[in-house]
JSON list of C-alpha atoms in Angstrom, two decimals:
[
{"chain": "A", "resi": 17, "resn": "MET", "atom": "CA", "xyz": [0.00, 0.00, 0.00]},
{"chain": "A", "resi": 18, "resn": "ILE", "atom": "CA", "xyz": [1.19, 3.53, -0.81]},
{"chain": "A", "resi": 19, "resn": "ASP", "atom": "CA", "xyz": [1.74, 5.72, 2.23]},
{"chain": "A", "resi": 20, "resn": "ILE", "atom": "CA", "xyz": [0.11, 9.11, 1.60]},
{"chain": "A", "resi": 21, "resn": "ARG", "atom": "CA", "xyz": [0.42, 11.15, 4.77]},
{"chain": "A", "resi": 22, "resn": "VAL", "atom": "CA", "xyz": [-0.65, 14.44, 3.26]},
{"chain": "A", "resi": 23, "resn": "CYS", "atom": "CA", "xyz": [-2.92, 15.23, 0.32]},
{"chain": "A", "resi": 24, "resn": "PRO", "atom": "CA", "xyz": [-3.27, 18.45, -1.77]},
{"chain": "A", "resi": 25, "resn": "SER", "atom": "CA", "xyz": [-7.01, 17.99, -2.31]},
{"chain": "A", "resi": 26, "resn": "SER", "atom": "CA", "xyz": [-7.79, 18.04, 1.40]},
{"chain": "A", "resi": 27, "resn": "LEU", "atom": "CA", "xyz": [-8.85, 21.18, 3.19]},
{"chain": "A", "resi": 28, "resn": "GLN", "atom": "CA", "xyz": [-7.81, 19.80, 6.54]},
{"chain": "A", "resi": 29, "resn": "LYS", "atom": "CA", "xyz": [-5.12, 21.62, 8.49]},
{"chain": "A", "resi": 30, "resn": "GLU", "atom": "CA", "xyz": [-1.52, 20.68, 7.62]},
{"chain": "A", "resi": 31, "resn": "PHE", "atom": "CA", "xyz": [-2.50, 18.71, 4.50]},
{"chain": "A", "resi": 32, "resn": "ILE", "atom": "CA", "xyz": [-0.42, 20.43, 1.82]},
{"chain": "A", "resi": 33, "resn": "THR", "atom": "CA", "xyz": [1.13, 17.86, -0.53]},
{"chain": "A", "resi": 34, "resn": "TYR", "atom": "CA", "xyz": [1.98, 14.21, -0.99]},
{"chain": "A", "resi": 35, "resn": "SER", "atom": "CA", "xyz": [4.79, 12.74, 1.08]},
{"chain": "A", "resi": 36, "resn": "PRO", "atom": "CA", "xyz": [8.02, 12.42, -0.95]},
{"chain": "A", "resi": 37, "resn": "LYS", "atom": "CA", "xyz": [7.83, 8.60, -0.71]},
{"chain": "A", "resi": 38, "resn": "ALA", "atom": "CA", "xyz": [4.21, 8.51, -1.93]},
{"chain": "A", "resi": 39, "resn": "ALA", "atom": "CA", "xyz": [4.94, 11.00, -4.72]},
{"chain": "A", "resi": 40, "resn": "LYS", "atom": "CA", "xyz": [7.84, 8.85, -5.92]},
{"chain": "A", "resi": 41, "resn": "SER", "atom": "CA", "xyz": [5.61, 5.75, -5.88]},
{"chain": "A", "resi": 42, "resn": "LEU", "atom": "CA", "xyz": [2.66, 7.46, -7.59]},
{"chain": "A", "resi": 43, "resn": "PHE", "atom": "CA", "xyz": [4.33, 9.78, -10.07]},
{"chain": "A", "resi": 44, "resn": "GLY", "atom": "CA", "xyz": [7.93, 8.67, -10.37]},
{"chain": "A", "resi": 45, "resn": "VAL", "atom": "CA", "xyz": [9.19, 11.96, -8.92]},
{"chain": "A", "resi": 46, "resn": "ALA", "atom": "CA", "xyz": [9.74, 13.05, -5.36]},
{"chain": "A", "resi": 47, "resn": "LYS", "atom": "CA", "xyz": [8.58, 16.64, -5.80]},
{"chain": "A", "resi": 48, "resn": "VAL", "atom": "CA", "xyz": [4.90, 17.27, -6.49]},
{"chain": "A", "resi": 49, "resn": "ASN", "atom": "CA", "xyz": [3.32, 20.58, -7.51]},
{"chain": "A", "resi": 50, "resn": "PRO", "atom": "CA", "xyz": [-0.02, 20.74, -5.62]},
{"chain": "A", "resi": 51, "resn": "ILE", "atom": "CA", "xyz": [-1.52, 22.98, -8.33]},
{"chain": "A", "resi": 52, "resn": "LEU", "atom": "CA", "xyz": [-0.65, 21.12, -11.53]},
{"chain": "A", "resi": 53, "resn": "GLY", "atom": "CA", "xyz": [0.13, 17.70, -10.11]},
{"chain": "A", "resi": 54, "resn": "LEU", "atom": "CA", "xyz": [3.77, 17.26, -11.11]},
{"chain": "A", "resi": 55, "resn": "ASP", "atom": "CA", "xyz": [6.74, 19.57, -10.85]},
{"chain": "A", "resi": 56, "resn": "ARG", "atom": "CA", "xyz": [6.94, 19.61, -14.66]},
{"chain": "A", "resi": 57, "resn": "GLY", "atom": "CA", "xyz": [3.37, 20.85, -15.18]},
{"chain": "A", "resi": 58, "resn": "LEU", "atom": "CA", "xyz": [0.55, 19.03, -16.95]},
{"chain": "A", "resi": 59, "resn": "SER", "atom": "CA", "xyz": [2.91, 17.12, -19.21]},
{"chain": "A", "resi": 60, "resn": "PRO", "atom": "CA", "xyz": [6.61, 17.71, -19.91]},
{"chain": "A", "resi": 61, "resn": "ASP", "atom": "CA", "xyz": [6.29, 17.10, -23.67]},
{"chain": "A", "resi": 62, "resn": "ILE", "atom": "CA", "xyz": [3.05, 18.98, -24.37]},
{"chain": "A", "resi": 63, "resn": "GLU", "atom": "CA", "xyz": [3.00, 22.08, -26.53]},
{"chain": "A", "resi": 64, "resn": "LYS", "atom": "CA", "xyz": [2.50, 25.20, -24.42]},
{"chain": "A", "resi": 65, "resn": "SER", "atom": "CA", "xyz": [0.50, 28.27, -25.42]},
{"chain": "A", "resi": 66, "resn": "ASP", "atom": "CA", "xyz": [2.23, 31.62, -25.87]},
{"chain": "A", "resi": 67, "resn": "VAL", "atom": "CA", "xyz": [0.27, 32.81, -22.82]},
{"chain": "A", "resi": 68, "resn": "MET", "atom": "CA", "xyz": [1.87, 30.07, -20.69]},
{"chain": "A", "resi": 69, "resn": "GLU", "atom": "CA", "xyz": [5.32, 30.84, -22.09]},
{"chain": "A", "resi": 70, "resn": "ARG", "atom": "CA", "xyz": [4.87, 34.59, -21.54]},
{"chain": "A", "resi": 71, "resn": "THR", "atom": "CA", "xyz": [3.17, 34.65, -18.13]},
{"chain": "A", "resi": 72, "resn": "GLY", "atom": "CA", "xyz": [3.78, 31.26, -16.54]},
{"chain": "A", "resi": 73, "resn": "HIS", "atom": "CA", "xyz": [0.01, 30.81, -16.11]},
{"chain": "A", "resi": 74, "resn": "PRO", "atom": "CA", "xyz": [-1.84, 28.23, -18.18]},
{"chain": "A", "resi": 75, "resn": "CYS", "atom": "CA", "xyz": [-4.84, 29.39, -20.19]},
{"chain": "A", "resi": 76, "resn": "ARG", "atom": "CA", "xyz": [-7.73, 27.41, -21.59]},
{"chain": "A", "resi": 77, "resn": "LEU", "atom": "CA", "xyz": [-5.71, 26.39, -24.67]},
{"chain": "A", "resi": 78, "resn": "ASP", "atom": "CA", "xyz": [-3.14, 24.63, -22.46]},
{"chain": "A", "resi": 79, "resn": "PHE", "atom": "CA", "xyz": [-5.87, 22.51, -20.89]},
{"chain": "A", "resi": 80, "resn": "GLU", "atom": "CA", "xyz": [-7.43, 21.84, -24.31]},
{"chain": "A", "resi": 81, "resn": "LEU", "atom": "CA", "xyz": [-4.06, 20.61, -25.61]},
{"chain": "A", "resi": 82, "resn": "PHE", "atom": "CA", "xyz": [-3.69, 18.41, -22.53]},
{"chain": "A", "resi": 83, "resn": "GLY", "atom": "CA", "xyz": [-7.21, 17.02, -23.03]},
{"chain": "A", "resi": 84, "resn": "ILE", "atom": "CA", "xyz": [-6.38, 16.14, -26.63]},
{"chain": "A", "resi": 85, "resn": "LYS", "atom": "CA", "xyz": [-3.10, 14.54, -25.52]},
{"chain": "A", "resi": 86, "resn": "ILE", "atom": "CA", "xyz": [-4.92, 12.22, -23.10]},
{"chain": "A", "resi": 87, "resn": "GLY", "atom": "CA", "xyz": [-7.48, 11.27, -25.74]},
{"chain": "A", "resi": 88, "resn": "LEU", "atom": "CA", "xyz": [-10.56, 13.32, -24.86]},
{"chain": "A", "resi": 89, "resn": "VAL", "atom": "CA", "xyz": [-12.83, 14.46, -27.66]},
{"chain": "A", "resi": 90, "resn": "LYS", "atom": "CA", "xyz": [-13.27, 18.23, -28.21]},
{"chain": "A", "resi": 91, "resn": "LYS", "atom": "CA", "xyz": [-16.92, 18.18, -27.09]},
{"chain": "A", "resi": 92, "resn": "ARG", "atom": "CA", "xyz": [-15.97, 16.57, -23.74]},
{"chain": "A", "resi": 93, "resn": "ILE", "atom": "CA", "xyz": [-13.05, 18.96, -23.24]},
{"chain": "A", "resi": 94, "resn": "ASP", "atom": "CA", "xyz": [-15.34, 21.95, -23.83]},
{"chain": "A", "resi": 95, "resn": "LYS", "atom": "CA", "xyz": [-17.97, 20.58, -21.43]},
{"chain": "A", "resi": 96, "resn": "ILE", "atom": "CA", "xyz": [-15.35, 20.20, -18.69]},
{"chain": "A", "resi": 97, "resn": "LEU", "atom": "CA", "xyz": [-13.62, 23.55, -19.24]},
{"chain": "A", "resi": 98, "resn": "ASP", "atom": "CA", "xyz": [-16.74, 25.66, -19.80]},
{"chain": "A", "resi": 99, "resn": "LYS", "atom": "CA", "xyz": [-17.54, 25.28, -16.09]},
{"chain": "A", "resi": 100, "resn": "TYR", "atom": "CA", "xyz": [-14.47, 27.36, -15.26]},
{"chain": "A", "resi": 101, "resn": "THR", "atom": "CA", "xyz": [-15.21, 30.38, -17.46]},
{"chain": "A", "resi": 102, "resn": "VAL", "atom": "CA", "xyz": [-17.67, 32.13, -15.16]},
{"chain": "A", "resi": 103, "resn": "PHE", "atom": "CA", "xyz": [-18.10, 32.65, -11.43]},
{"chain": "A", "resi": 104, "resn": "PRO", "atom": "CA", "xyz": [-21.36, 30.79, -10.66]},
{"chain": "A", "resi": 105, "resn": "GLU", "atom": "CA", "xyz": [-24.08, 32.97, -9.19]},
{"chain": "A", "resi": 106, "resn": "GLU", "atom": "CA", "xyz": [-24.66, 30.36, -6.44]},
{"chain": "A", "resi": 107, "resn": "ALA", "atom": "CA", "xyz": [-21.00, 30.66, -5.40]},
{"chain": "A", "resi": 108, "resn": "ARG", "atom": "CA", "xyz": [-21.25, 34.44, -5.37]},
{"chain": "A", "resi": 109, "resn": "GLN", "atom": "CA", "xyz": [-24.33, 34.19, -3.13]},
{"chain": "A", "resi": 110, "resn": "LEU", "atom": "CA", "xyz": [-22.44, 31.90, -0.75]},
{"chain": "A", "resi": 111, "resn": "VAL", "atom": "CA", "xyz": [-19.64, 34.45, -0.51]},
{"chain": "A", "resi": 112, "resn": "ASP", "atom": "CA", "xyz": [-22.19, 37.22, 0.13]},
{"chain": "A", "resi": 113, "resn": "ARG", "atom": "CA", "xyz": [-23.79, 35.19, 2.94]},
{"chain": "A", "resi": 114, "resn": "SER", "atom": "CA", "xyz": [-20.47, 34.13, 4.47]},
{"chain": "A", "resi": 115, "resn": "PHE", "atom": "CA", "xyz": [-19.03, 35.44, 7.70]},
{"chain": "A", "resi": 116, "resn": "LEU", "atom": "CA", "xyz": [-16.17, 37.15, 5.88]},
{"chain": "A", "resi": 117, "resn": "SER", "atom": "CA", "xyz": [-15.81, 40.88, 6.32]},
{"chain": "A", "resi": 118, "resn": "GLY", "atom": "CA", "xyz": [-16.96, 43.07, 3.44]},
{"chain": "A", "resi": 119, "resn": "LYS", "atom": "CA", "xyz": [-13.36, 43.68, 2.40]},
{"chain": "A", "resi": 120, "resn": "MET", "atom": "CA", "xyz": [-12.53, 39.95, 2.44]},
{"chain": "A", "resi": 121, "resn": "LYS", "atom": "CA", "xyz": [-15.65, 39.19, 0.37]},
{"chain": "A", "resi": 122, "resn": "ARG", "atom": "CA", "xyz": [-14.59, 41.74, -2.25]},
{"chain": "A", "resi": 123, "resn": "ASN", "atom": "CA", "xyz": [-11.03, 40.39, -2.27]},
{"chain": "A", "resi": 124, "resn": "TYR", "atom": "CA", "xyz": [-12.27, 36.81, -2.65]},
{"chain": "A", "resi": 125, "resn": "VAL", "atom": "CA", "xyz": [-14.51, 37.71, -5.60]},
{"chain": "A", "resi": 126, "resn": "ARG", "atom": "CA", "xyz": [-11.69, 39.76, -7.17]},
{"chain": "A", "resi": 127, "resn": "VAL", "atom": "CA", "xyz": [-9.21, 36.87, -6.92]},
{"chain": "A", "resi": 128, "resn": "VAL", "atom": "CA", "xyz": [-11.68, 34.39, -8.43]},
{"chain": "A", "resi": 129, "resn": "ASN", "atom": "CA", "xyz": [-12.45, 36.81, -11.28]},
{"chain": "A", "resi": 130, "resn": "GLU", "atom": "CA", "xyz": [-8.71, 37.35, -11.90]},
{"chain": "A", "resi": 131, "resn": "ARG", "atom": "CA", "xyz": [-8.15, 33.61, -12.16]},
{"chain": "A", "resi": 132, "resn": "ILE", "atom": "CA", "xyz": [-11.08, 33.23, -14.51]},
{"chain": "A", "resi": 133, "resn": "SER", "atom": "CA", "xyz": [-9.74, 36.01, -16.73]},
{"chain": "A", "resi": 134, "resn": "ARG", "atom": "CA", "xyz": [-6.31, 34.33, -16.76]},
{"chain": "A", "resi": 135, "resn": "PHE", "atom": "CA", "xyz": [-7.94, 31.07, -17.76]},
{"chain": "A", "resi": 136, "resn": "ILE", "atom": "CA", "xyz": [-10.00, 32.53, -20.62]},
{"chain": "A", "resi": 137, "resn": "ARG", "atom": "CA", "xyz": [-7.15, 34.61, -22.11]},
{"chain": "A", "resi": 138, "resn": "GLU", "atom": "CA", "xyz": [-6.76, 33.98, -25.80]},
{"chain": "A", "resi": 139, "resn": "SER", "atom": "CA", "xyz": [-3.51, 32.72, -27.21]},
{"chain": "A", "resi": 140, "resn": "GLU", "atom": "CA", "xyz": [-2.06, 34.81, -30.05]}
]
């Protein structure tokens, strides 16, 4: 059995990344990027968009290229990625009803909107 002491998908305190031993067993590398999965990004040999090359942030095209690389059809890729192009109204309502201060609510919404705009940037 693989020993995973910490996990990046958990919101529990002190759970940040995979243990080096588990990462080596699962991915073949000891260092794991909790955002993209591996320290080399989505795939080391995948073509990167000019946006990714210029800013270091992946845009929708990078995820589309990855989807194609792993064998997904365009329609499925679009269905998956379209969910991340807008801030759902239900999520906005949850933020509005949260116990965050007004300033923190505005900051949270701003950060989400910034990430969405990074994601939907067009490659040249």
